[in-house]
Amino acid sequence: MTSETRRRLLAACRDIVGADGVVSAPDELRVYECDALTTDHRAAPDLVVLPTSTDQVAAVVRLCATAGVPIVPRGAGTGLSGGAIATRGGVLVVLTRMNRVLDIDLANRTATVEAGCVNLAISRAVAPHGFFFAPDPASQQASTIGGNVAENAGGPHCLKYGATKNHVLGATIVLPSGEITHFGGRLADQPGYDLLGVFVGSEGTLGICTEVIVRLLPVPQAVKTLLAVFRSIEEASNAVSAIIARGIIPVALEMIDQETTQAVEAYAHAGYPLDAGAVLLIELEGLSAEIATEAVEVEQACRAHGCLDAKVARSDEERTLLWKGRKSAAGAFGRMTRNYYHQDAVVPRTKLAAVLREIAAIGVQHGVRVPNVFHAGDGNIHPLLCYDDRVPGQFERAMAAGDEIMRCCIRAGGTVSGEHGIGVEKREYLRLMYSDDDLAAMQRVQQVFDPAGRCNPGKIFPDQRHEERAP
Amino acid sequence: MTSETRRRLLAACRDIVGADGVVSAPDELRVYECDALTTDHRAAPDLVVLPTSTDQVAAVVRLCATAGVPIVPRGAGTGLSGGAIATRGGVLVVLTRMNRVLDIDLANRTATVEAGCVNLAISRAVAPHGFFFAPDPASQQASTIGGNVAENAGGPHCLKYGATKNHVLGATIVLPSGEITHFGGRLADQPGYDLLGVFVGSEGTLGICTEVIVRLLPVPQAVKTLLAVFRSIEEASNAVSAIIARGIIPVALEMIDQETTQAVEAYAHAGYPLDAGAVLLIELEGLSAEIATEAVEVEQACRAHGCLDAKVARSDEERTLLWKGRKSAAGAFGRMTRNYYHQDAVVPRTKLAAVLREIAAIGVQHGVRVPNVFHAGDGNIHPLLCYDDRVPGQFERAMAAGDEIMRCCIRAGGTVSGEHGIGVEKREYLRLMYSDDDLAAMQRVQQVFDPAGRCNPGKIFPDQRHEERAP
């Protein structure tokens, strides 16, 4: 962007959102040069705009369209694949000031919220009425629904309830042209092509979502949380398949390996055994009678696969403590290693044991520690590649191990991302899954929405058709 | 199509699928001139081809691409919006010979079936293992999974489980160019744009689906069916909202009005009361303990809204009989009226009572009988417009009433199709829901898949960009 273009945009953006809604000082722009992706992708935007209405977003986007500069939508910046980084400069549109719950319609079980509304704020707003919003990414205390829509965010409880895609009924979208449009609506049945379906998970490349109509679910009558202890990851993996094969879908089925339980336990005192090869954290929701029966079946399935011990939380306190262990994993990682690269992939449940064995071998081969905490129920693994960026070669070795892990998952019939998205991180890996024709078809869909390729450019796709930077 | 083009295509198609796989005699082609849409849309294709493999489909489609003639995919022809009619001639590709179940993978809960596989055949194939395929359109004994995918078919049990879209994980598609591609896969998490999401419900306009990977669900432990009797449709509608508001999602929540119960009862002897203004047929599925509790709550909710009587089926025989009444409605209609036009729309549940009142008034005003049997739980109504095509003016009056009903549903915040699709039937009504820009965006997506506009042309969209018939 030329300094003249930048000067004009700055003035015009200030007119639209007010001076306090624009960030332009280089030091302040550096705050936005990365998101929660911990590897080496960094790029500061030319300007940051913080709008407070859909009309303001549309006005800013129209400005950028006229000027021919990139626009990059951003929520809380908690994404793990670099999707909210302005890799080619331009204007970063940060939606955190649009955080209102606009409407709660209990009879039709929907809530309408602004895109910058924090995930957990939705459940908090409807909790007094006995409802909740199901998708629960680990970032749910910070991440916004707009970002969740962009990434089709998952979470532990998505095993039973499905990911963000299954809970979004409609959205207000500012297209890259600056037009305001609406996809979907309050009703599940919308004739014509399902453009909302394409938008969810499109990682900010098709437009900027400003309002979302979400589906609400009634809070279940009862919840039961179990910790099952295993000698090995292999036995725990087999128990996962056995539970599902019995026709039980827990709301959460999380696996935590020994290295992580030890690290977590030192801090959270969650009651995880230190000598177990792996533990499963299993949560059931429903009517009391229903989950009592299911808990017995889950325990049977675990014991049939070498479970050494299974304990059921007997109080809310015990339950909270068991989850505290799981939720402290990210913090524990920070104490286990100076730097880490958090991978994300999916493999068929039945391949979990084999893939995890192979991941361990890859770690040994590259001299990289790879603890694992993940959503076992839907085969969504999250190997954590540990390294120290002060030691020459460690970063490169961690990246090489990560690369081999991706290829191993694909060989097992898996995919290269379960919930973190492709962003800038995994663009090249898409080639492992899709042919050139597949990718070209997706890019032609992108061009329908964004013919100039200005909306979050440089994301998702490996080949870059729009290499030119805007003037 | 010129006779020379037709002669060449006929010979080439015979080479691909064999002489017994091609229908070309005018008398035989007339079998395919309509589907289950009962109004006046009829058009015979130039040729009908019945392939037995994806490769054969691709070869036929490539032929048509070279010749520049329309292709129209068709399953069992049970669609209700004219989607399987070759309105502009061309080659009708009928997939009923591709009806195999290719693979059942219980550990990952998927089945892979050919597109011509009948819906109910999937559940039959996996029933011995304790699984089923959830979407259950009324046509499920005849309709194919390929057609279900094209229409995103619903059914009574989709209230709890969601429509076809929620149960299809992957598909093999022959694009209008003749290329074979795969959308989605066995795993729920597929990075990149969700092209499968766009394909499902695209009514055969984006390509021909030849294989489908479906999600299987475990057969629930127990089922409970209730018949609740009401003085009026209004009270029954309020009970529907009350049940859902209590946090109970029955698998089915069907409403049958007095005119229909009387017609059905004369034939099916299902035990429906003849003097009730409306009955609700409510089915609960789950663990025995769970649904016992829920049944009590459902009955309470009904009684709180004027329910005169509620009975629970005490045996499989009683349950089958209650459903026989509901399922005999279509047959009963045939005895109630010489001709009928079966509408399909969705309104917010909370607007059901008001909309049904307005529909009754519209019927009176136009002198058209409008009995109602429908999926009340998700607000998906199916007014049946009765007429006699031998009486001048009756058809026109029924169509006029149908038009007003559509507008009434839109005013109530509804949509113009719940599960039957747009097809040729409702193209103009899309304008009531979508702006020109919305429709243009959808059509640009269509062009990505079908730049020449040859795949099921003349469907879904009101404005016809490809008016020219193929040579």
mmCIF file with all atom_site columns, N, CA and C in Angstrom, chain A residues 107-109 165 179 181 189-191 193-194 198 205-206 244 247 249 287 289-290 350 415 418 433-434 437-438 442 444 446 448, chain B residues 107-109 165 179 181 189-191 193-194 198 205-206 244 247 249 287 290 350 415 418 433-434 437-438 442 444 446 448:
data_model
loop_
_atom_site.group_PDB
_atom_site.id
_atom_site.type_symbol
_atom_site.label_atom_id
_atom_site.label_alt_id
_atom_site.label_comp_id
_atom_site.label_asym_id
_atom_site.label_entity_id
_atom_site.label_seq_id
_atom_site.pdbx_PDB_ins_code
_atom_site.Cartn_x
_atom_site.Cartn_y
_atom_site.Cartn_z
_atom_site.occupancy
_atom_site.B_iso_or_equiv
_atom_site.pdbx_formal_charge
_atom_site.auth_seq_id
_atom_site.auth_comp_id
_atom_site.auth_asym_id
_atom_site.auth_atom_id
_atom_site.pdbx_PDB_model_num
ATOM 1   N N  . ALA A 1 107 ? -38.832 -19.460 22.086  1.00 0.00 ? 107 ALA A N  1
ATOM 2   C CA . ALA A 1 107 ? -39.846 -20.336 21.494  1.00 0.00 ? 107 ALA A CA 1
ATOM 3   C C  . ALA A 1 107 ? -39.301 -20.998 20.235  1.00 0.00 ? 107 ALA A C  1
ATOM 4   N N  . ASN A 1 108 ? -38.481 -20.282 19.501  1.00 0.00 ? 108 ASN A N  1
ATOM 5   C CA . ASN A 1 108 ? -37.871 -20.877 18.315  1.00 0.00 ? 108 ASN A CA 1
ATOM 6   C C  . ASN A 1 108 ? -36.428 -21.294 18.559  1.00 0.00 ? 108 ASN A C  1
ATOM 7   N N  . ARG A 1 109 ? -36.005 -21.168 19.823  1.00 0.00 ? 109 ARG A N  1
ATOM 8   C CA . ARG A 1 109 ? -34.680 -21.643 20.231  1.00 0.00 ? 109 ARG A CA 1
ATOM 9   C C  . ARG A 1 109 ? -33.533 -21.063 19.452  1.00 0.00 ? 109 ARG A C  1
ATOM 10  N N  . LYS A 1 165 ? -20.848 -25.459 12.484  1.00 0.00 ? 165 LYS A N  1
ATOM 11  C CA . LYS A 1 165 ? -21.722 -25.591 11.310  1.00 0.00 ? 165 LYS A CA 1
ATOM 12  C C  . LYS A 1 165 ? -23.121 -26.076 11.680  1.00 0.00 ? 165 LYS A C  1
ATOM 13  N N  . GLU A 1 179 ? -21.274 -5.069  -0.267  1.00 0.00 ? 179 GLU A N  1
ATOM 14  C CA . GLU A 1 179 ? -22.712 -5.344  -0.158  1.00 0.00 ? 179 GLU A CA 1
ATOM 15  C C  . GLU A 1 179 ? -23.005 -6.090  1.139   1.00 0.00 ? 179 GLU A C  1
ATOM 16  N N  . THR A 1 181 ? -25.399 -8.882  2.840   1.00 0.00 ? 181 THR A N  1
ATOM 17  C CA . THR A 1 181 ? -26.337 -9.927  2.454   1.00 0.00 ? 181 THR A CA 1
ATOM 18  C C  . THR A 1 181 ? -26.623 -10.829 3.660   1.00 0.00 ? 181 THR A C  1
ATOM 19  N N  . ASP A 1 189 ? -34.857 -24.934 7.274   1.00 0.00 ? 189 ASP A N  1
ATOM 20  C CA . ASP A 1 189 ? -35.061 -25.271 5.871   1.00 0.00 ? 189 ASP A CA 1
ATOM 21  C C  . ASP A 1 189 ? -35.003 -24.028 4.998   1.00 0.00 ? 189 ASP A C  1
ATOM 22  N N  . GLN A 1 190 ? -33.961 -23.880 4.218   1.00 0.00 ? 190 GLN A N  1
ATOM 23  C CA . GLN A 1 190 ? -33.817 -22.732 3.329   1.00 0.00 ? 190 GLN A CA 1
ATOM 24  C C  . GLN A 1 190 ? -33.611 -23.265 1.928   1.00 0.00 ? 190 GLN A C  1
ATOM 25  N N  . PRO A 1 191 ? -34.548 -23.002 1.007   1.00 0.00 ? 191 PRO A N  1
ATOM 26  C CA . PRO A 1 191 ? -34.367 -23.505 -0.357  1.00 0.00 ? 191 PRO A CA 1
ATOM 27  C C  . PRO A 1 191 ? -33.236 -22.788 -1.086  1.00 0.00 ? 191 PRO A C  1
ATOM 28  N N  . TYR A 1 193 ? -29.333 -22.899 -3.062  1.00 0.00 ? 193 TYR A N  1
ATOM 29  C CA . TYR A 1 193 ? -28.038 -23.436 -2.636  1.00 0.00 ? 193 TYR A CA 1
ATOM 30  C C  . TYR A 1 193 ? -27.719 -22.985 -1.214  1.00 0.00 ? 193 TYR A C  1
ATOM 31  N N  . ASP A 1 194 ? -27.042 -23.851 -0.493  1.00 0.00 ? 194 ASP A N  1
ATOM 32  C CA . ASP A 1 194 ? -26.719 -23.576 0.899   1.00 0.00 ? 194 ASP A CA 1
ATOM 33  C C  . ASP A 1 194 ? -25.440 -22.744 0.989   1.00 0.00 ? 194 ASP A C  1
ATOM 34  N N  . VAL A 1 198 ? -21.321 -23.017 2.801   1.00 0.00 ? 198 VAL A N  1
ATOM 35  C CA . VAL A 1 198 ? -19.986 -22.738 2.252   1.00 0.00 ? 198 VAL A CA 1
ATOM 36  C C  . VAL A 1 198 ? -19.284 -21.680 3.084   1.00 0.00 ? 198 VAL A C  1
ATOM 37  N N  . THR A 1 205 ? -12.391 -15.899 3.982   1.00 0.00 ? 205 THR A N  1
ATOM 38  C CA . THR A 1 205 ? -12.002 -15.611 2.595   1.00 0.00 ? 205 THR A CA 1
ATOM 39  C C  . THR A 1 205 ? -13.177 -15.232 1.710   1.00 0.00 ? 205 THR A C  1
ATOM 40  N N  . LEU A 1 206 ? -14.412 -15.327 2.231   1.00 0.00 ? 206 LEU A N  1
ATOM 41  C CA . LEU A 1 206 ? -15.566 -15.058 1.371   1.00 0.00 ? 206 LEU A CA 1
ATOM 42  C C  . LEU A 1 206 ? -16.321 -13.801 1.765   1.00 0.00 ? 206 LEU A C  1
ATOM 43  N N  . ILE A 1 244 ? -18.106 -46.167 21.584  1.00 0.00 ? 244 ILE A N  1
ATOM 44  C CA . ILE A 1 244 ? -18.922 -45.698 20.459  1.00 0.00 ? 244 ILE A CA 1
ATOM 45  C C  . ILE A 1 244 ? -19.660 -46.873 19.817  1.00 0.00 ? 244 ILE A C  1
ATOM 46  N N  . GLY A 1 247 ? -23.054 -47.847 20.900  1.00 0.00 ? 247 GLY A N  1
ATOM 47  C CA . GLY A 1 247 ? -24.170 -46.953 20.600  1.00 0.00 ? 247 GLY A CA 1
ATOM 48  C C  . GLY A 1 247 ? -24.274 -45.803 21.583  1.00 0.00 ? 247 GLY A C  1
ATOM 49  N N  . ILE A 1 249 ? -23.006 -42.130 22.678  1.00 0.00 ? 249 ILE A N  1
ATOM 50  C CA . ILE A 1 249 ? -22.252 -40.951 22.250  1.00 0.00 ? 249 ILE A CA 1
ATOM 51  C C  . ILE A 1 249 ? -22.093 -40.045 23.467  1.00 0.00 ? 249 ILE A C  1
ATOM 52  N N  . LEU A 1 287 ? -30.874 -37.264 30.705  1.00 0.00 ? 287 LEU A N  1
ATOM 53  C CA . LEU A 1 287 ? -31.691 -37.475 31.884  1.00 0.00 ? 287 LEU A CA 1
ATOM 54  C C  . LEU A 1 287 ? -30.911 -38.344 32.871  1.00 0.00 ? 287 LEU A C  1
ATOM 55  N N  . ALA A 1 289 ? -31.642 -40.927 34.660  1.00 0.00 ? 289 ALA A N  1
ATOM 56  C CA . ALA A 1 289 ? -31.773 -42.377 34.495  1.00 0.00 ? 289 ALA A CA 1
ATOM 57  C C  . ALA A 1 289 ? -30.969 -42.849 33.281  1.00 0.00 ? 289 ALA A C  1
ATOM 58  N N  . GLU A 1 290 ? -31.022 -42.056 32.220  1.00 0.00 ? 290 GLU A N  1
ATOM 59  C CA . GLU A 1 290 ? -30.332 -42.396 30.989  1.00 0.00 ? 290 GLU A CA 1
ATOM 60  C C  . GLU A 1 290 ? -28.826 -42.488 31.206  1.00 0.00 ? 290 GLU A C  1
ATOM 61  N N  . THR A 1 350 ? -10.914 -45.801 14.542  1.00 0.00 ? 350 THR A N  1
ATOM 62  C CA . THR A 1 350 ? -10.348 -47.152 14.578  1.00 0.00 ? 350 THR A CA 1
ATOM 63  C C  . THR A 1 350 ? -8.852  -47.160 14.276  1.00 0.00 ? 350 THR A C  1
ATOM 64  N N  . THR A 1 415 ? -7.676  -36.385 7.811   1.00 0.00 ? 415 THR A N  1
ATOM 65  C CA . THR A 1 415 ? -7.651  -35.065 7.192   1.00 0.00 ? 415 THR A CA 1
ATOM 66  C C  . THR A 1 415 ? -6.631  -34.191 7.929   1.00 0.00 ? 415 THR A C  1
ATOM 67  N N  . GLY A 1 418 ? -8.795  -30.661 11.914  1.00 0.00 ? 418 GLY A N  1
ATOM 68  C CA . GLY A 1 418 ? -10.072 -31.028 12.508  1.00 0.00 ? 418 GLY A CA 1
ATOM 69  C C  . GLY A 1 418 ? -10.871 -29.814 12.891  1.00 0.00 ? 418 GLY A C  1
ATOM 70  N N  . MET A 1 433 ? -4.568  -33.807 0.286   1.00 0.00 ? 433 MET A N  1
ATOM 71  C CA . MET A 1 433 ? -5.960  -34.260 0.350   1.00 0.00 ? 433 MET A CA 1
ATOM 72  C C  . MET A 1 433 ? -6.720  -34.048 -0.949  1.00 0.00 ? 433 MET A C  1
ATOM 73  N N  . TYR A 1 434 ? -6.381  -32.976 -1.659  1.00 0.00 ? 434 TYR A N  1
ATOM 74  C CA . TYR A 1 434 ? -7.198  -32.584 -2.801  1.00 0.00 ? 434 TYR A CA 1
ATOM 75  C C  . TYR A 1 434 ? -6.360  -32.530 -4.076  1.00 0.00 ? 434 TYR A C  1
ATOM 76  N N  . ASP A 1 437 ? -7.700  -30.203 -9.485  1.00 0.00 ? 437 ASP A N  1
ATOM 77  C CA . ASP A 1 437 ? -9.071  -29.905 -9.941  1.00 0.00 ? 437 ASP A CA 1
ATOM 78  C C  . ASP A 1 437 ? -9.977  -29.562 -8.758  1.00 0.00 ? 437 ASP A C  1
ATOM 79  N N  . ASP A 1 438 ? -9.830  -30.340 -7.668  1.00 0.00 ? 438 ASP A N  1
ATOM 80  C CA . ASP A 1 438 ? -10.638 -30.061 -6.471  1.00 0.00 ? 438 ASP A CA 1
ATOM 81  C C  . ASP A 1 438 ? -10.366 -28.637 -5.979  1.00 0.00 ? 438 ASP A C  1
ATOM 82  N N  . MET A 1 442 ? -12.783 -25.214 -5.717  1.00 0.00 ? 442 MET A N  1
ATOM 83  C CA . MET A 1 442 ? -12.984 -24.385 -4.522  1.00 0.00 ? 442 MET A CA 1
ATOM 84  C C  . MET A 1 442 ? -12.634 -22.933 -4.812  1.00 0.00 ? 442 MET A C  1
ATOM 85  N N  . ARG A 1 444 ? -12.776 -21.423 -7.635  1.00 0.00 ? 444 ARG A N  1
ATOM 86  C CA . ARG A 1 444 ? -13.789 -20.781 -8.484  1.00 0.00 ? 444 ARG A CA 1
ATOM 87  C C  . ARG A 1 444 ? -14.980 -20.341 -7.624  1.00 0.00 ? 444 ARG A C  1
ATOM 88  N N  . GLN A 1 446 ? -14.633 -19.404 -4.545  1.00 0.00 ? 446 GLN A N  1
ATOM 89  C CA . GLN A 1 446 ? -14.113 -18.201 -3.882  1.00 0.00 ? 446 GLN A CA 1
ATOM 90  C C  . GLN A 1 446 ? -14.298 -16.975 -4.772  1.00 0.00 ? 446 GLN A C  1
ATOM 91  N N  . VAL A 1 448 ? -16.506 -16.383 -6.918  1.00 0.00 ? 448 VAL A N  1
ATOM 92  C CA . VAL A 1 448 ? -17.897 -15.935 -6.963  1.00 0.00 ? 448 VAL A CA 1
ATOM 93  C C  . VAL A 1 448 ? -18.109 -14.834 -5.930  1.00 0.00 ? 448 VAL A C  1
ATOM 94  N N  . ALA B 1 107 ? -17.489 -49.764 12.577  1.00 0.00 ? 107 ALA B N  1
ATOM 95  C CA . ALA B 1 107 ? -16.610 -49.124 13.560  1.00 0.00 ? 107 ALA B CA 1
ATOM 96  C C  . ALA B 1 107 ? -16.620 -47.610 13.363  1.00 0.00 ? 107 ALA B C  1
ATOM 97  N N  . ASN B 1 108 ? -16.696 -47.190 12.126  1.00 0.00 ? 108 ASN B N  1
ATOM 98  C CA . ASN B 1 108 ? -16.757 -45.749 11.867  1.00 0.00 ? 108 ASN B CA 1
ATOM 99  C C  . ASN B 1 108 ? -18.173 -45.284 11.547  1.00 0.00 ? 108 ASN B C  1
ATOM 100 N N  . ARG B 1 109 ? -19.141 -46.222 11.686  1.00 0.00 ? 109 ARG B N  1
ATOM 101 C CA . ARG B 1 109 ? -20.551 -45.882 11.537  1.00 0.00 ? 109 ARG B CA 1
ATOM 102 C C  . ARG B 1 109 ? -20.911 -45.249 10.207  1.00 0.00 ? 109 ARG B C  1
ATOM 103 N N  . LYS B 1 165 ? -28.935 -33.662 4.697   1.00 0.00 ? 165 LYS B N  1
ATOM 104 C CA . LYS B 1 165 ? -27.665 -32.933 4.839   1.00 0.00 ? 165 LYS B CA 1
ATOM 105 C C  . LYS B 1 165 ? -26.854 -33.366 6.063   1.00 0.00 ? 165 LYS B C  1
ATOM 106 N N  . GLU B 1 179 ? -16.169 -35.005 -15.637 1.00 0.00 ? 179 GLU B N  1
ATOM 107 C CA . GLU B 1 179 ? -15.147 -35.357 -14.647 1.00 0.00 ? 179 GLU B CA 1
ATOM 108 C C  . GLU B 1 179 ? -15.787 -36.044 -13.443 1.00 0.00 ? 179 GLU B C  1
ATOM 109 N N  . THR B 1 181 ? -15.517 -36.563 -9.430  1.00 0.00 ? 181 THR B N  1
ATOM 110 C CA . THR B 1 181 ? -14.861 -35.958 -8.271  1.00 0.00 ? 181 THR B CA 1
ATOM 111 C C  . THR B 1 181 ? -15.492 -36.484 -6.990  1.00 0.00 ? 181 THR B C  1
ATOM 112 N N  . ASP B 1 189 ? -14.798 -33.994 9.561   1.00 0.00 ? 189 ASP B N  1
ATOM 113 C CA . ASP B 1 189 ? -14.017 -32.767 9.433   1.00 0.00 ? 189 ASP B CA 1
ATOM 114 C C  . ASP B 1 189 ? -13.249 -32.749 8.125   1.00 0.00 ? 189 ASP B C  1
ATOM 115 N N  . GLN B 1 190 ? -13.656 -31.928 7.188   1.00 0.00 ? 190 GLN B N  1
ATOM 116 C CA . GLN B 1 190 ? -12.974 -31.815 5.897   1.00 0.00 ? 190 GLN B CA 1
ATOM 117 C C  . GLN B 1 190 ? -12.589 -30.356 5.706   1.00 0.00 ? 190 GLN B C  1
ATOM 118 N N  . PRO B 1 191 ? -11.284 -30.068 5.665   1.00 0.00 ? 191 PRO B N  1
ATOM 119 C CA . PRO B 1 191 ? -10.905 -28.659 5.478   1.00 0.00 ? 191 PRO B CA 1
ATOM 120 C C  . PRO B 1 191 ? -11.230 -28.151 4.070   1.00 0.00 ? 191 PRO B C  1
ATOM 121 N N  . TYR B 1 193 ? -13.405 -25.400 1.461   1.00 0.00 ? 193 TYR B N  1
ATOM 122 C CA . TYR B 1 193 ? -14.828 -25.059 1.375   1.00 0.00 ? 193 TYR B CA 1
ATOM 123 C C  . TYR B 1 193 ? -15.678 -26.322 1.369   1.00 0.00 ? 193 TYR B C  1
ATOM 124 N N  . ASP B 1 194 ? -16.851 -26.220 1.938   1.00 0.00 ? 194 ASP B N  1
ATOM 125 C CA . ASP B 1 194 ? -17.738 -27.369 2.070   1.00 0.00 ? 194 ASP B CA 1
ATOM 126 C C  . ASP B 1 194 ? -18.579 -27.526 0.787   1.00 0.00 ? 194 ASP B C  1
ATOM 127 N N  . VAL B 1 198 ? -22.904 -27.583 -0.442  1.00 0.00 ? 198 VAL B N  1
ATOM 128 C CA . VAL B 1 198 ? -23.623 -26.913 -1.529  1.00 0.00 ? 198 VAL B CA 1
ATOM 129 C C  . VAL B 1 198 ? -24.315 -27.940 -2.413  1.00 0.00 ? 198 VAL B C  1
ATOM 130 N N  . THR B 1 205 ? -28.671 -29.769 -10.110 1.00 0.00 ? 205 THR B N  1
ATOM 131 C CA . THR B 1 205 ? -28.200 -28.727 -11.031 1.00 0.00 ? 205 THR B CA 1
ATOM 132 C C  . THR B 1 205 ? -26.682 -28.593 -11.060 1.00 0.00 ? 205 THR B C  1
ATOM 133 N N  . LEU B 1 206 ? -25.983 -29.302 -10.173 1.00 0.00 ? 206 LEU B N  1
ATOM 134 C CA . LEU B 1 206 ? -24.524 -29.117 -10.117 1.00 0.00 ? 206 LEU B CA 1
ATOM 135 C C  . LEU B 1 206 ? -23.757 -30.342 -10.589 1.00 0.00 ? 206 LEU B C  1
ATOM 136 N N  . ILE B 1 244 ? -41.828 -28.583 22.781  1.00 0.00 ? 244 ILE B N  1
ATOM 137 C CA . ILE B 1 244 ? -40.449 -28.220 22.434  1.00 0.00 ? 244 ILE B CA 1
ATOM 138 C C  . ILE B 1 244 ? -39.860 -27.294 23.496  1.00 0.00 ? 244 ILE B C  1
ATOM 139 N N  . GLY B 1 247 ? -37.956 -28.581 26.374  1.00 0.00 ? 247 GLY B N  1
ATOM 140 C CA . GLY B 1 247 ? -36.639 -29.179 26.141  1.00 0.00 ? 247 GLY B CA 1
ATOM 141 C C  . GLY B 1 247 ? -36.727 -30.611 25.643  1.00 0.00 ? 247 GLY B C  1
ATOM 142 N N  . ILE B 1 249 ? -37.237 -33.104 22.514  1.00 0.00 ? 249 ILE B N  1
ATOM 143 C CA . ILE B 1 249 ? -37.287 -33.194 21.054  1.00 0.00 ? 249 ILE B CA 1
ATOM 144 C C  . ILE B 1 249 ? -37.775 -34.596 20.701  1.00 0.00 ? 249 ILE B C  1
ATOM 145 N N  . LEU B 1 287 ? -33.534 -44.377 25.582  1.00 0.00 ? 287 LEU B N  1
ATOM 146 C CA . LEU B 1 287 ? -33.542 -45.436 26.590  1.00 0.00 ? 287 LEU B CA 1
ATOM 147 C C  . LEU B 1 287 ? -34.931 -45.484 27.214  1.00 0.00 ? 287 LEU B C  1
ATOM 148 N N  . GLU B 1 290 ? -35.606 -43.003 29.936  1.00 0.00 ? 290 GLU B N  1
ATOM 149 C CA . GLU B 1 290 ? -35.619 -41.639 29.411  1.00 0.00 ? 290 GLU B CA 1
ATOM 150 C C  . GLU B 1 290 ? -36.992 -41.305 28.798  1.00 0.00 ? 290 GLU B C  1
ATOM 151 N N  . THR B 1 350 ? -43.937 -21.175 16.333  1.00 0.00 ? 350 THR B N  1
ATOM 152 C CA . THR B 1 350 ? -44.809 -20.300 17.114  1.00 0.00 ? 350 THR B CA 1
ATOM 153 C C  . THR B 1 350 ? -45.876 -19.617 16.258  1.00 0.00 ? 350 THR B C  1
ATOM 154 N N  . THR B 1 415 ? -40.396 -20.105 4.902   1.00 0.00 ? 415 THR B N  1
ATOM 155 C CA . THR B 1 415 ? -39.716 -20.347 3.632   1.00 0.00 ? 415 THR B CA 1
ATOM 156 C C  . THR B 1 415 ? -40.667 -21.101 2.702   1.00 0.00 ? 415 THR B C  1
ATOM 157 N N  . GLY B 1 418 ? -39.921 -26.812 2.459   1.00 0.00 ? 418 GLY B N  1
ATOM 158 C CA . GLY B 1 418 ? -39.298 -27.463 3.600   1.00 0.00 ? 418 GLY B CA 1
ATOM 159 C C  . GLY B 1 418 ? -38.483 -28.664 3.193   1.00 0.00 ? 418 GLY B C  1
ATOM 160 N N  . MET B 1 433 ? -38.311 -14.752 -1.389  1.00 0.00 ? 433 MET B N  1
ATOM 161 C CA . MET B 1 433 ? -37.351 -14.956 -0.309  1.00 0.00 ? 433 MET B CA 1
ATOM 162 C C  . MET B 1 433 ? -36.018 -14.284 -0.543  1.00 0.00 ? 433 MET B C  1
ATOM 163 N N  . TYR B 1 434 ? -35.619 -14.221 -1.809  1.00 0.00 ? 434 TYR B N  1
ATOM 164 C CA . TYR B 1 434 ? -34.265 -13.769 -2.109  1.00 0.00 ? 434 TYR B CA 1
ATOM 165 C C  . TYR B 1 434 ? -34.278 -12.560 -3.030  1.00 0.00 ? 434 TYR B C  1
ATOM 166 N N  . ASP B 1 437 ? -29.770 -9.995  -6.121  1.00 0.00 ? 437 ASP B N  1
ATOM 167 C CA . ASP B 1 437 ? -28.343 -10.209 -5.828  1.00 0.00 ? 437 ASP B CA 1
ATOM 168 C C  . ASP B 1 437 ? -28.113 -11.594 -5.219  1.00 0.00 ? 437 ASP B C  1
ATOM 169 N N  . ASP B 1 438 ? -29.006 -11.994 -4.287  1.00 0.00 ? 438 ASP B N  1
ATOM 170 C CA . ASP B 1 438 ? -28.879 -13.323 -3.668  1.00 0.00 ? 438 ASP B CA 1
ATOM 171 C C  . ASP B 1 438 ? -28.938 -14.399 -4.738  1.00 0.00 ? 438 ASP B C  1
ATOM 172 N N  . MET B 1 442 ? -26.111 -17.198 -6.114  1.00 0.00 ? 442 MET B N  1
ATOM 173 C CA . MET B 1 442 ? -26.310 -18.649 -6.224  1.00 0.00 ? 442 MET B CA 1
ATOM 174 C C  . MET B 1 442 ? -26.025 -19.114 -7.646  1.00 0.00 ? 442 MET B C  1
ATOM 175 N N  . ARG B 1 444 ? -24.044 -17.778 -9.777  1.00 0.00 ? 444 ARG B N  1
ATOM 176 C CA . ARG B 1 444 ? -22.608 -17.767 -10.064 1.00 0.00 ? 444 ARG B CA 1
ATOM 177 C C  . ARG B 1 444 ? -21.960 -19.030 -9.497  1.00 0.00 ? 444 ARG B C  1
ATOM 178 N N  . GLN B 1 446 ? -23.531 -21.860 -9.304  1.00 0.00 ? 446 GLN B N  1
ATOM 179 C CA . GLN B 1 446 ? -23.938 -22.875 -10.274 1.00 0.00 ? 446 GLN B CA 1
ATOM 180 C C  . GLN B 1 446 ? -22.974 -22.894 -11.469 1.00 0.00 ? 446 GLN B C  1
ATOM 181 N N  . VAL B 1 448 ? -19.926 -22.193 -11.572 1.00 0.00 ? 448 VAL B N  1
ATOM 182 C CA . VAL B 1 448 ? -18.643 -22.814 -11.244 1.00 0.00 ? 448 VAL B CA 1
ATOM 183 C C  . VAL B 1 448 ? -18.681 -24.292 -11.626 1.00 0.00 ? 448 VAL B C  1
#
